[in-house]
Each structure stands twice: as C-alpha cells, then as structure tokens.
Coordinates of C-alpha atoms in Angstrom, one line a residue:
X32 CA -44.5 -3.4 6.0
X33 CA -42.6 -1.4 8.6
X34 CA -43.5 2.2 8.9
X35 CA -40.5 2.7 6.7
X36 CA -38.1 5.5 7.1
X37 CA -39.4 6.5 3.7
X38 CA -43.2 6.5 2.9
X39 CA -44.8 7.1 -0.4
X40 CA -47.3 10.0 -0.7
X41 CA -50.7 8.9 -2.2
X42 CA -51.0 9.9 -5.8
X43 CA -54.6 11.0 -5.6
X44 CA -55.1 14.7 -5.1
X45 CA -58.3 16.7 -4.7
X46 CA -59.2 18.9 -7.6
X47 CA -59.1 22.4 -6.1
X48 CA -57.5 24.0 -9.1
X49 CA -60.1 26.7 -9.5
X50 CA -59.7 27.7 -5.9
X51 CA -55.9 27.8 -5.4
X52 CA -52.7 27.1 -7.4
X53 CA -54.2 27.5 -10.8
X54 CA -53.4 31.2 -10.4
X55 CA -49.8 30.5 -9.5
X56 CA -47.2 30.4 -12.3
X57 CA -44.6 27.6 -12.3
X58 CA -41.9 30.2 -11.5
X59 CA -43.9 31.3 -8.4
X60 CA -44.3 27.7 -7.3
X61 CA -40.5 27.2 -7.6
X62 CA -39.8 30.2 -5.4
X63 CA -42.2 28.9 -2.8
X64 CA -40.6 25.5 -3.1
X65 CA -37.2 27.0 -2.1
X66 CA -38.6 27.6 1.4
X67 CA -40.1 24.2 1.9
X68 CA -38.6 21.1 3.3
X69 CA -38.7 17.8 1.2
X70 CA -41.5 16.5 3.4
X71 CA -43.5 19.7 3.0
X72 CA -43.1 19.5 -0.8
X73 CA -44.3 15.9 -0.8
X74 CA -47.3 16.9 1.3
X75 CA -48.0 19.8 -1.1
X76 CA -48.8 17.3 -3.8
X77 CA -52.0 16.4 -2.1
X78 CA -53.4 20.0 -2.5
X79 CA -54.6 19.6 -6.1
X80 CA -53.7 18.0 -9.4
X81 CA -51.6 21.0 -10.6
X82 CA -49.4 20.8 -7.4
X83 CA -49.1 17.0 -7.8
X84 CA -48.0 17.4 -11.4
X85 CA -45.5 20.2 -10.6
X86 CA -43.9 18.5 -7.7
X87 CA -44.1 15.0 -9.2
X88 CA -40.6 14.1 -8.2
X89 CA -41.3 14.7 -4.5
X90 CA -43.1 11.5 -3.6
X91 CA -41.3 10.3 -0.5
X92 CA -42.0 11.2 3.2
X93 CA -39.2 10.6 5.7
X94 CA -40.7 9.9 9.1
X95 CA -37.5 10.7 11.0
X96 CA -37.6 14.3 9.7
X97 CA -40.2 17.0 10.6
X98 CA -43.5 16.4 8.9
X99 CA -46.5 18.9 8.7
X100 CA -48.7 18.0 11.6
X101 CA -51.9 18.1 9.6
X102 CA -50.5 15.5 7.1
X103 CA -49.2 13.3 9.8
X104 CA -52.4 13.4 11.8
X105 CA -54.5 12.8 8.6
X106 CA -52.7 9.6 7.9
X107 CA -51.9 8.1 11.3
X108 CA -55.2 9.1 13.0
X109 CA -57.2 7.3 10.4
X110 CA -59.0 4.2 11.6
X111 CA -56.8 1.1 11.1
X112 CA -53.7 3.1 10.2
X113 CA -51.5 0.6 12.0
X114 CA -53.5 -2.6 11.3
X115 CA -50.9 -3.9 8.9
X116 CA -48.0 -3.2 11.3
X117 CA -46.6 -5.7 13.8
X118 CA -45.7 -4.5 17.3
X119 CA -42.1 -4.2 16.3
X120 CA -43.1 -2.0 13.4
X121 CA -45.3 0.1 15.5
X122 CA -42.4 0.6 17.8
X123 CA -40.4 1.7 14.8
X124 CA -43.1 4.2 13.8
X125 CA -42.8 5.8 17.3
X126 CA -39.0 5.8 17.2
X127 CA -38.8 7.4 13.8
X128 CA -41.3 10.1 14.9
X129 CA -39.3 10.7 18.1
X130 CA -36.2 11.2 16.0
X131 CA -38.1 14.0 14.1
X132 CA -38.3 16.1 17.3
X133 CA -42.0 16.8 16.8
X134 CA -43.9 16.3 20.0
X135 CA -47.4 16.7 18.6
X136 CA -46.6 14.1 15.9
X137 CA -45.1 11.9 18.6
X138 CA -48.4 12.0 20.5
X139 CA -50.3 11.0 17.4
X140 CA -47.9 8.2 16.7
X141 CA -48.2 6.9 20.3
X142 CA -52.0 7.0 20.1
X143 CA -52.1 5.3 16.6
X144 CA -49.7 2.6 17.7
X145 CA -51.5 1.9 20.9
X146 CA -48.2 1.7 22.8
X147 CA -46.7 3.5 25.8
X148 CA -43.4 5.4 25.6
X149 CA -40.4 3.1 26.0
X150 CA -36.6 3.2 26.3
X151 CA -36.1 2.4 22.6
X152 CA -38.1 5.5 21.6
X153 CA -36.1 7.7 23.9
X154 CA -32.9 6.3 22.6
X155 CA -34.0 7.0 19.0
X156 CA -34.7 10.6 19.9
X157 CA -31.4 10.9 21.6
X158 CA -29.4 9.4 18.7
X159 CA -31.0 12.0 16.4
X160 CA -30.3 14.9 18.8
X161 CA -34.0 15.6 19.2
X162 CA -34.1 17.6 22.4
X163 CA -37.9 18.3 22.6
X164 CA -38.9 14.7 22.2
X165 CA -36.1 13.6 24.6
X166 CA -37.6 15.8 27.2
X167 CA -41.0 14.4 26.5
X168 CA -39.7 10.8 26.8
X169 CA -37.1 11.6 29.5
X170 CA -35.6 8.2 30.2
X171 CA -32.1 8.1 31.6
X172 CA -30.8 5.6 29.1
X173 CA -31.5 8.1 26.4
X174 CA -28.7 10.2 27.9
X175 CA -26.3 7.4 27.3
X176 CA -27.4 7.1 23.6
X177 CA -27.0 10.9 23.2
X178 CA -23.4 10.7 24.5
X179 CA -22.7 7.7 22.2
X180 CA -23.8 9.7 19.2
X181 CA -21.9 12.8 20.0
X182 CA -24.6 14.9 21.6
X183 CA -23.0 15.4 25.0
X184 CA -24.8 18.7 25.7
X185 CA -28.1 16.9 25.0
X186 CA -27.1 14.1 27.4
X187 CA -26.6 16.6 30.2
X188 CA -29.9 18.3 29.2
X189 CA -31.8 15.0 29.5
X190 CA -30.3 14.3 32.9
X191 CA -31.9 17.5 34.2
X192 CA -35.4 16.1 33.6
X193 CA -34.8 12.5 34.8
X194 CA -34.7 10.9 38.2
X195 CA -30.9 11.0 39.0
X196 CA -31.1 8.9 42.2
X197 CA -29.7 5.9 40.3
X198 CA -27.1 8.0 38.4
X199 CA -24.2 6.1 39.9
X200 CA -25.5 3.0 38.1
X201 CA -25.3 4.6 34.7
X202 CA -22.2 6.7 35.0
X203 CA -19.9 4.1 33.5
X204 CA -22.3 3.6 30.5
X205 CA -22.5 7.4 30.1
X206 CA -18.8 7.6 30.0
X207 CA -18.5 4.7 27.6
X208 CA -21.0 6.4 25.3
X209 CA -19.0 9.6 25.4
X210 CA -15.8 7.8 24.5
X211 CA -17.5 6.3 21.5
X212 CA -19.1 9.5 20.2
X213 CA -17.3 12.5 21.5
X214 CA -13.9 14.2 21.2
X215 CA -11.3 13.9 24.0
X216 CA -12.0 17.4 25.4
X217 CA -15.7 16.5 25.8
X218 CA -14.8 13.2 27.4
X219 CA -12.5 14.9 29.9
X220 CA -15.2 17.5 30.7
X221 CA -17.7 14.8 31.4
X222 CA -15.3 13.0 33.6
X223 CA -14.9 16.2 35.6
X224 CA -18.7 16.5 35.9
X225 CA -18.9 12.9 37.1
X226 CA -16.4 13.8 39.8
X227 CA -18.3 12.3 42.8
X228 CA -19.2 9.1 40.9
X229 CA -16.9 6.1 40.9
X230 CA -15.7 4.8 37.5
X231 CA -13.4 2.0 38.4
X232 CA -9.9 2.3 37.1
X233 CA -9.7 -1.0 35.2
X234 CA -12.7 -0.1 33.1
X235 CA -11.4 3.4 32.6
X236 CA -8.1 2.1 31.2
X237 CA -10.1 -0.2 28.9
X238 CA -12.4 2.5 27.7
X239 CA -9.6 5.0 27.1
X240 CA -7.7 2.5 25.1
X241 CA -10.8 1.8 23.0
X242 CA -11.3 5.5 22.4
X243 CA -7.7 6.0 21.3
X244 CA -7.9 3.2 18.8
X245 CA -11.1 4.6 17.4
X246 CA -9.3 8.0 17.0
X247 CA -6.6 6.3 15.0
X248 CA -3.9 6.4 17.7
X249 CA -1.3 3.7 17.0
X250 CA -0.9 1.6 20.1
X251 CA 1.7 -1.0 20.8
X252 CA 0.3 -4.5 21.3
X253 CA 1.7 -5.0 24.7
X254 CA 0.2 -1.8 25.9
X255 CA -3.4 -2.9 25.1
X256 CA -5.8 -5.0 27.1
X257 CA -6.9 -8.1 25.1
X258 CA -10.5 -7.5 26.3
X259 CA -10.9 -4.2 24.5
X260 CA -9.3 -5.5 21.4
X261 CA -12.2 -7.9 21.2
X262 CA -14.8 -5.3 22.1
X263 CA -14.1 -3.2 19.0
X264 CA -14.3 -6.3 16.7
X265 CA -18.1 -6.4 17.3
X266 CA -18.9 -2.8 16.4
X267 CA -22.2 -2.8 14.5
X268 CA -22.0 0.8 13.3
X269 CA -18.9 0.6 11.2
X270 CA -19.0 -0.1 7.4
X271 CA -17.5 -3.4 6.3
X272 CA -14.3 -1.8 5.0
X273 CA -13.6 -0.2 8.4
X274 CA -14.4 -3.5 10.2
X275 CA -11.9 -5.4 8.0
X276 CA -9.3 -2.7 8.6
X277 CA -9.6 -3.2 12.4
X278 CA -9.4 -6.9 12.0
X279 CA -6.1 -6.6 10.1
X280 CA -4.8 -4.0 12.6
X281 CA -5.4 -6.4 15.4
X282 CA -4.0 -9.4 13.5
X283 CA -0.7 -7.5 12.9
X284 CA -0.5 -7.2 16.7
X285 CA -1.0 -10.9 17.2
X286 CA -4.6 -10.5 18.6
X287 CA -7.0 -12.9 16.9
X288 CA -10.8 -13.4 17.2
X289 CA -12.2 -14.8 20.4
X290 CA -12.2 -18.6 20.3
X291 CA -15.8 -18.6 21.5
X292 CA -16.9 -17.2 18.1
X293 CA -18.6 -14.0 19.4
X294 CA -17.4 -12.0 16.4
X295 CA -18.3 -14.8 14.0
X296 CA -21.8 -14.7 15.5
X297 CA -22.1 -11.0 15.1
X298 CA -21.1 -11.2 11.4
X299 CA -23.7 -13.8 10.8
X300 CA -26.5 -11.9 12.6
X301 CA -25.6 -8.7 10.6
X302 CA -25.3 -10.5 7.3
X303 CA -21.7 -9.2 6.8
X304 CA -20.4 -11.9 4.5
X305 CA -17.1 -10.2 4.0
X306 CA -16.3 -10.1 7.7
X307 CA -17.6 -13.6 8.0
X308 CA -15.3 -14.8 5.3
X309 CA -12.3 -13.2 7.0
X310 CA -13.2 -14.7 10.4
X311 CA -13.8 -18.2 8.9
X312 CA -10.4 -18.0 7.2
X313 CA -8.9 -17.3 10.7
X314 CA -10.6 -20.3 12.1
X315 CA -13.2 -18.5 14.1
X316 CA -15.8 -21.2 14.8
X317 CA -18.3 -21.3 17.6
X318 CA -17.6 -24.1 20.1
X319 CA -21.3 -24.5 20.9
X320 CA -23.7 -25.8 18.3
X321 CA -26.4 -23.8 20.0
X322 CA -24.6 -20.6 19.0
X323 CA -24.7 -21.8 15.3
X324 CA -28.4 -22.5 15.6
X325 CA -29.1 -19.1 17.2
X326 CA -27.1 -17.2 14.6
X327 CA -28.5 -19.1 11.6
X328 CA -32.0 -18.5 12.9
X329 CA -31.3 -14.7 13.0
X330 CA -29.7 -14.7 9.6
X331 CA -32.7 -16.5 8.1
X332 CA -35.1 -14.1 9.9
X333 CA -33.3 -11.1 8.4
X334 CA -33.1 -12.7 4.9
X335 CA -29.3 -13.2 4.8
X336 CA -29.2 -16.1 2.3
X337 CA -25.6 -15.2 1.3
X338 CA -24.5 -15.9 4.9
X339 CA -26.4 -19.2 5.1
X340 CA -24.8 -20.3 1.8
X341 CA -21.4 -19.3 3.0
X342 CA -21.8 -21.4 6.2
X343 CA -22.8 -24.4 4.1
X344 CA -19.8 -24.0 1.8
X345 CA -17.5 -23.8 4.8
X346 CA -18.7 -27.2 5.9
X347 CA -21.1 -26.2 8.7
X348 CA -24.2 -28.4 9.0
X349 CA -27.2 -26.1 9.3
X350 CA -30.2 -27.1 11.4
X351 CA -32.8 -26.4 8.7
X352 CA -35.7 -26.8 11.2
X353 CA -34.3 -23.8 13.1
X354 CA -33.4 -21.9 9.9
X355 CA -37.0 -22.5 8.5
X356 CA -38.5 -21.2 11.7
X357 CA -36.3 -18.0 11.4
X358 CA -37.4 -17.5 7.8
X359 CA -41.0 -18.1 8.7
X360 CA -41.2 -15.6 11.6
X361 CA -39.3 -13.1 9.4
X362 CA -41.7 -13.5 6.5
X363 CA -38.7 -14.3 4.3
X364 CA -40.3 -16.3 1.5
X365 CA -37.1 -16.2 -0.5
X366 CA -35.3 -18.0 2.3
X367 CA -38.2 -20.5 2.5
X368 CA -38.0 -21.1 -1.2
X369 CA -34.2 -21.8 -0.8
X370 CA -34.9 -24.3 2.0
X371 CA -37.8 -25.9 0.0
X372 CA -35.4 -26.5 -2.9
X373 CA -32.7 -28.0 -0.6
X374 CA -35.1 -30.2 1.4
X375 CA -37.5 -31.2 -1.4
X376 CA -40.6 -29.8 0.3
X377 CA -42.5 -29.7 -2.9
X378 CA -41.9 -33.4 -3.5
X379 CA -42.6 -34.3 0.2
X380 CA -44.9 -31.7 1.8
X381 CA -45.3 -34.1 4.7
X382 CA -41.9 -32.9 5.8
X383 CA -43.3 -29.5 6.5
X384 CA -43.8 -28.8 10.2
X385 CA -47.0 -27.1 11.4
X386 CA -44.9 -24.9 13.7
X387 CA -43.7 -23.1 10.6
X388 CA -47.2 -21.7 10.0
X389 CA -47.3 -20.7 13.7
X390 CA -44.0 -18.9 13.4
X391 CA -45.1 -17.1 10.2
X392 CA -48.3 -16.0 12.0
X393 CA -46.1 -14.8 15.0
X394 CA -44.1 -12.7 12.5
X395 CA -47.4 -11.1 11.2
X396 CA -46.7 -12.4 7.7
X397 CA -49.9 -13.5 6.1
X398 CA -47.9 -13.9 2.8
X399 CA -45.7 -16.5 4.5
X400 CA -48.6 -18.3 6.0
X401 CA -50.3 -18.4 2.6
X402 CA -47.1 -19.7 0.9
X403 CA -46.7 -22.5 3.5
X404 CA -50.3 -23.5 3.3
X405 CA -50.2 -23.6 -0.5
X406 CA -47.2 -25.8 -0.3
X407 CA -49.1 -28.3 1.9
X408 CA -48.1 -27.3 5.4
X409 CA -50.8 -28.2 8.0
X410 CA -52.3 -25.7 10.5
X411 CA -51.0 -26.1 14.0
X412 CA -53.3 -28.0 16.4
X413 CA -55.8 -25.7 18.0
X414 CA -54.7 -26.8 21.5
X415 CA -50.9 -26.4 21.1
X416 CA -48.8 -23.6 22.5
X417 CA -48.1 -22.2 19.0
X418 CA -51.6 -22.1 17.6
X419 CA -51.9 -19.7 14.7
X420 CA -54.3 -17.3 16.3
X421 CA -52.3 -16.8 19.5
X422 CA -49.2 -16.4 17.5
X423 CA -50.7 -13.7 15.3
X424 CA -51.8 -11.9 18.4
X425 CA -48.2 -11.9 19.7
X426 CA -47.1 -10.3 16.4
X427 CA -49.2 -7.3 17.3
X428 CA -50.5 -7.1 13.7
X429 CA -54.2 -6.8 13.3
X430 CA -54.1 -7.6 9.6
X431 CA -52.4 -10.9 10.4
X432 CA -55.5 -11.9 12.4
X433 CA -57.7 -10.9 9.5
X434 CA -55.4 -12.9 7.2
X435 CA -55.9 -16.0 9.2
X436 CA -59.7 -15.6 9.0
X437 CA -59.4 -15.1 5.2
X438 CA -57.3 -18.3 4.9
X439 CA -59.7 -20.3 7.0
X440 CA -57.5 -21.0 10.0
X441 CA -59.3 -23.3 12.5
X442 CA -60.8 -21.5 15.4
X443 CA -59.6 -22.5 18.9
X444 CA -62.2 -22.9 21.6
X445 CA -60.0 -22.6 24.7
X446 CA -59.8 -18.8 24.7
X447 CA -56.0 -18.7 24.4
X448 CA -55.9 -15.9 21.8
X449 CA -57.8 -13.6 24.2
X450 CA -55.5 -14.4 27.1
X451 CA -52.5 -13.7 24.8
X452 CA -54.0 -10.3 23.8
X453 CA -54.5 -9.4 27.5
X454 CA -50.9 -10.6 28.3
X455 CA -49.6 -8.4 25.5
X456 CA -51.8 -5.5 26.5
X457 CA -53.3 -5.5 23.0
X458 CA -56.7 -4.3 24.1
X459 CA -58.1 -3.5 20.7
X460 CA -57.4 -7.1 19.6
X461 CA -60.1 -8.4 22.0
X462 CA -62.7 -6.7 19.8
X463 CA -60.9 -7.9 16.6
X464 CA -60.9 -11.5 17.8
X465 CA -64.6 -11.2 18.7
X466 CA -65.4 -9.7 15.3
X467 CA -63.6 -12.5 13.5
X468 CA -65.7 -15.1 15.4
X469 CA -63.0 -16.5 17.7
X470 CA -64.6 -18.0 20.8
X471 CA -63.7 -16.3 24.1
X472 CA -63.5 -19.6 25.9
X473 CA -64.9 -20.8 29.2
X474 CA -62.9 -18.6 31.6
X475 CA -64.5 -15.2 31.1
X476 CA -64.2 -13.9 34.7
X477 CA -60.5 -15.0 34.8
X478 CA -59.9 -13.1 31.6
X479 CA -61.6 -10.0 33.1
X480 CA -59.4 -10.2 36.2
X481 CA -56.3 -10.6 34.1
X482 CA -57.3 -7.5 32.0
X483 CA -57.9 -5.4 35.1
X484 CA -54.6 -6.5 36.6
X485 CA -52.8 -5.7 33.3
X486 CA -54.0 -2.1 33.4
X487 CA -56.8 -2.4 30.8
X488 CA -58.6 0.9 30.2
X489 CA -62.2 1.3 31.5
X490 CA -63.7 1.0 28.1
X491 CA -62.1 -2.4 27.5
X492 CA -63.3 -3.7 30.9
X493 CA -66.8 -2.5 30.2
X494 CA -66.7 -4.2 26.8
X495 CA -65.6 -7.4 28.4
X496 CA -68.5 -7.1 30.9
X497 CA -71.0 -6.8 28.0
X498 CA -69.6 -9.9 26.3
X499 CA -69.6 -12.2 29.3
X500 CA -72.2 -14.5 30.7
X501 CA -74.0 -13.7 33.9
X502 CA -71.5 -14.0 36.7
X503 CA -72.0 -15.2 40.3
X504 CA -71.3 -12.6 42.9
X505 CA -72.5 -10.9 46.1
X506 CA -75.2 -8.7 44.7
X507 CA -75.6 -10.1 41.2
X508 CA -73.8 -10.3 37.9
X509 CA -72.6 -6.6 37.7
X510 CA -71.3 -6.7 41.3
X511 CA -69.0 -9.6 40.5
X512 CA -67.1 -7.3 38.0
X513 CA -66.5 -4.3 40.3
X514 CA -65.7 -6.6 43.2
X515 CA -63.1 -8.3 40.9
X516 CA -61.6 -4.8 40.2
X517 CA -61.4 -4.0 43.9
X518 CA -59.7 -7.3 44.7
X519 CA -57.1 -6.7 42.0
X520 CA -56.6 -3.1 43.0
X521 CA -56.0 -4.1 46.6
X522 CA -53.3 -6.6 45.5
X523 CA -51.6 -4.3 42.9
X524 CA -53.0 -0.8 43.0
X525 CA -50.4 0.7 40.8
X526 CA -51.4 -1.4 37.8
X527 CA -55.1 -0.5 37.9
X528 CA -56.0 2.7 36.2
X529 CA -57.3 5.5 38.4
X530 CA -60.5 5.8 36.4
X531 CA -61.1 2.1 36.7
X532 CA -60.7 2.3 40.5
X533 CA -63.1 5.3 40.5
X534 CA -65.6 3.3 38.5
X535 CA -65.4 0.4 40.9
X536 CA -65.9 2.7 43.9
X537 CA -68.9 4.4 42.2
X538 CA -70.5 0.9 41.4
X539 CA -70.0 -0.1 45.1
X540 CA -71.7 3.1 46.2
X541 CA -74.7 2.5 43.9
X542 CA -74.9 -1.1 45.1
X543 CA -74.9 -0.1 48.7
X544 CA -77.6 2.5 48.1
X545 CA -79.7 -0.1 46.4
X546 CA -79.3 -2.5 49.3
X547 CA -80.4 0.2 51.8
X548 CA -83.5 0.9 49.7
X549 CA -84.4 -2.8 49.6
X550 CA -83.9 -3.1 53.4
X551 CA -86.2 -0.1 53.8
X552 CA -89.0 -1.7 51.7
X553 CA -88.8 -4.9 53.7
X554 CA -89.4 -3.0 57.0

C-alpha cells in the first residue's frame, strides 16, 4: 500500500538482447555490477531478458536510497502512479525520496503526489543527513531533526538557508536534539554558538541529566529530576531490551512510572507488549478511560492484536466500538476478524455500525469496506457527516473512490464530497468524482469560491467553470466567475495563485472592452 521503503521491480523486461548485453559475458557483467548500487542493479533488470536473468536476485528498490532518475521518473510520472496511495502514503513517498538526497527525484515525487513540501519531508531529509534536499526543503524544524540524529554540521548548514528571525523560539529544541544525538563536545560547541540565546537553567539541568543517562553515566537518584526520569521512559527509538533496561534502572532508584499512565499509553500505541507487561505489573494504569479508548483505537489501527489481547487479560474492558473504528480506518481486517469473533457479528450483522464503513473508506481501504459489506454492514446515510464518499476523499486515495463506485456505494446529492476535496486541496479528485458520476450538488458558485480561496490552480477553476450552470452576475455567466476570484483575492490575496489573479484581471479587461464597444454601437 504505502510507497514502501522497499519496492519490487517489475519482472517484465524488453527484449533488446540483439542490441546490447548479449555480447557481454557473465564475467563482464559481474565486473560492471561491482560499480553499481543495489538500486542501479535492480533497475538494470529492465534492460532486457538476459540482464533480468543475470541479476535475478536484485528485485528490490529502496526509495530512501539514490535511485536512477530515469527509472524513478518512468514509474512515478506515469498517469495514476499514486492513485492507490492515501495522503499519508503520498507523504511517505516524498519523505523517503527526500531521505535519498536526490533533488530531481524529489521534484518528481512532489508532482506525482500532488502535495506541497512540508515539515515532515524536511525532517525525513535531515534525519538521513541529506544536505541537498534539506536545502531544497529548508524548514527550520529540520535543523532540530538533524541535531537529534547526530548531524550537527548539517543542522548548522540548514540554518544558513532558513529565516532565523524566530531562532530564539527553537534554540531549546535544537539543544535538546543535540543532547539526544550528539557527543558532549558537539553539545558544548553548539551551546557556545547559541551564546546570545536564552536556554533557561532549569531546562538545561534536565537536558544535561537526560544526556548523561543516555551515555550510561551512573547518577544517584537524589541528584536527578523526577521529570527527566519520566521523559526517557517514553523513548520511541530504543529497542525493547533497552527500554526494559531503563525501566529497571529507574526502578532501582525508586522512580516508578507516571501515575497518569503516559508510559503505558506509549507502549500500547507502539505495540510494545513486553514494555506493556512490565508496566502493567508495576500498576501503571491510566486514570482516564478516555486514554484507554484513544490508545486501544491506535493499537487497533496499527494492527497490534497482541496488545489488545493483553489488555483484556489484564482485566481492562475495551470499548469495542472504538477499537472497531480504529481497525476499520487502519484497514486491519485481521483485527476486524478478531472483533467479529468476540462480538458475534456473523450471527448478528445488525450489530455492525455503518460508521465502520465510513471509517474504512476514510482509511482508503477498499478491502476493509468490501469485507464489512459482505458481513452485512450497511452503507452510511448519504446525508451524514461520515458518508463513504466524503470519507474516501479525506483518505487522499483515488483508488478508494473507484472502489466505492465498484461496490455500488449510494451517491450523495448534496455535493459534500466535492466540498471535502476542495477543503483537502485534492484538486484532481474533483474530476475523479465527476467521472464516477457523483453529483456536484446545488452550490456550484460557492464551491468555485471555496476553490479559489483554497489556492486552486487556474486549470481547476476553469474546469469548474465548464461544469457549472449559467451563473448570475454583472455582465453574464463568465463575469460571475472572475468577479468571484477578484472578491476572494481582495480578502485573502496570498492564497490566490498569481496566474489566477492575472487571469481575472485579463477577463475584466476583456469585459470592459466589450462594454465600451457595445456603448459605441448604441450611440
């Protein structure tokens, strides 16, 4: 589903044997292979059948590593290359490409995904030490991530290309990241460089103590702040064995888990059953049932059945309505099967809630929608807030919309899916919804204004104009559209593309010339 870190290379190869590698002996191919990266070897398999056979073990592409631009462009520039990906997965594609430090490929990925650069992409590049894409995506938070992952020189490099007027606001986070990812000499050097920036003493003491523990420095219990003891319990990057080792270290110093259950919640969300077992044995229970609901929802969404079963065995009463919603939006059919067995859904399909179908659509999982429908789950009402079509639009997955059409989902007539597409800035989905026969609804001009205010490109606005009924306006139907653009631009100019504003000005000029011609004829 997700543009995975590892992608299989298509097996089919063009038969160019007579033109190329048929003249190359296996020994020569092996010498060539010594100078190629794993990704280049995998791409070489598409040259012809002989290359595919010779390099048959090299079938995996790693998107976070440099990939030949021609191969990347060939796949991700193809029409519909991202149609089976949700918005979260398209974000992942960009993040993986940013981590490869290949700017041309990053540009292709951004175009294919239809998304703008975001902080998460810059952080992925920084975590990988990808200097070129960091500069391309220069966002100050990526400097924090670079420091956190040990790339302090890269952090300083990024700051050269970012607006540093708000640097005081991130200095503490930058220092925190350095404590987590760098050695003490680098941390001291950074602190010297931040000389004019205030890092308050109480936080500094806390961060230094945390850093010392991470380095294996044995600290006396009475010399440590209770707060930072708890901060290190929630580390997501440590393997289970290291987490349990820290738990035991703190327990020997009479520091237990937080009574609010923050560490318990983190173990549930991460699916760390060993850490959860340790915490449950220490009596770490959340005081708020809402926390249990939130955590079990996340565990179901990620497919952590082992954690859900452990909670049940420990005597916690799960809210299966919440758990089922998490499983549905995560497309976790195995978790849904587990719930169906416990609640007897097959015997009593009337117990199934239509919102489950809406949640599965919101997760972009046609498979989960199909499974629920086959079990007897009804479609959500067309007028409800979680109708299947609007939910699928929110997933950002074009294939999910096509899946709903294939499964015969009822078509809403209020136009909500179009409004959702505009709100999510999924401009291509407007055409997809139209192609699948979803009615646009009665509020065409309102939709057009929302699209203009949301920064829709000119081509999208012109398409909406072509689909709409004749509009009322000063000067006819066409005038109503450019007048709407001008009104929106006057209210929030920064959000309307420059070419859209130029188009509106051009249309006004044409309209004014036509008016003068008409006045001349009347005289």
